[in-house]
């Protein structure tokens, strides 16, 4: 109602600081309505446990072997999907992100159990919000899922952005150690996007660096090319693997292969696919070198 709009306007103005004003416009009302709608859909999806997982493959760039799939959470809204860039932020702001991440982790473990029953030795990585990663229930939940689905060691991977350990490095290190002891590998997502603290990464038990798409987009640029090449060399020195995400052209693939990049992911090799598309893909497209022709 009107009172809610006034409260929102006052709150926004307060956030902007003293001696400022905030002009509340129709666009602001549309934005509030949209956020309320997304939150409503999220809560219904959580209640019905109706999240969908889509899977995007990544491969060993050097050998062509299918390595794993990244599990990507999808929220259905009628005949459409709400973009992760939109619903994740709203889920975090409204304290429901833990429920989203729990569902994604459970779905990924269930899929791994199916893979194992079929003799498919392919891992799955799951994106986890920094908020969920620092949640006291995070490790117990992982332990429960591993016990329920009897997942092979090293088949489940957790993808995390650096913001997870900016606030509490020691807490993050403890969680990473606990994951390692459970046989779960940690990937650092969006590496190279903005400010990346390479020194901090070296002090953590990170298995894989996942280079942000922005670096791969500009790999023809001499500066980006040198940065990627040097980061691959540093990662290799510290026995860390590297994934380049967002590979869309043959040139990018060839350049990364020449640089001895370990793994790659992108539309050149496969878009995110629904559950029923995964198995035909594995049967017919088991090698990146065939896909890149």
CSV table of N, CA and C in Angstrom, one decimal, residues 75 89 101 103 112 114 136 143 199 212 221 225 263:
chain,number,residue,atom,x,y,z
A,75,UNK,N,14.7,-21.3,-11.9
A,75,UNK,CA,13.4,-21.0,-11.2
A,75,UNK,C,12.3,-20.8,-12.3
A,89,UNK,N,20.1,-12.6,-6.1
A,89,UNK,CA,20.3,-11.4,-5.3
A,89,UNK,C,19.0,-11.3,-4.4
A,101,UNK,N,20.2,-23.0,-2.3
A,101,UNK,CA,21.4,-23.8,-2.4
A,101,UNK,C,21.3,-25.2,-1.9
A,103,UNK,N,18.6,-27.1,-2.1
A,103,UNK,CA,17.9,-27.8,-3.2
A,103,UNK,C,18.9,-28.1,-4.4
A,112,UNK,N,24.4,-37.2,-9.5
A,112,UNK,CA,25.7,-38.0,-9.4
A,112,UNK,C,25.4,-39.5,-9.1
A,114,UNK,N,22.8,-41.1,-10.1
A,114,UNK,CA,22.4,-41.7,-11.4
A,114,UNK,C,23.6,-42.0,-12.2
A,136,UNK,N,26.4,-22.2,9.3
A,136,UNK,CA,26.9,-23.3,10.2
A,136,UNK,C,26.3,-24.6,9.8
A,143,UNK,N,27.5,-33.4,4.5
A,143,UNK,CA,27.7,-34.7,5.1
A,143,UNK,C,26.5,-35.6,4.9
A,199,UNK,N,47.1,-13.8,-3.8
A,199,UNK,CA,47.9,-14.2,-2.6
A,199,UNK,C,47.0,-14.9,-1.6
A,212,UNK,N,37.1,-15.9,-15.3
A,212,UNK,CA,35.8,-15.2,-15.7
A,212,UNK,C,35.8,-15.0,-17.2
A,221,UNK,N,43.1,-9.6,-27.2
A,221,UNK,CA,43.8,-8.4,-26.7
A,221,UNK,C,45.1,-8.8,-26.0
A,225,UNK,N,45.6,-11.5,-23.0
A,225,UNK,CA,46.3,-12.7,-23.4
A,225,UNK,C,47.5,-13.0,-22.4
A,263,UNK,N,41.1,-26.9,-18.5
A,263,UNK,CA,39.7,-27.2,-18.9
A,263,UNK,C,39.0,-26.0,-19.5
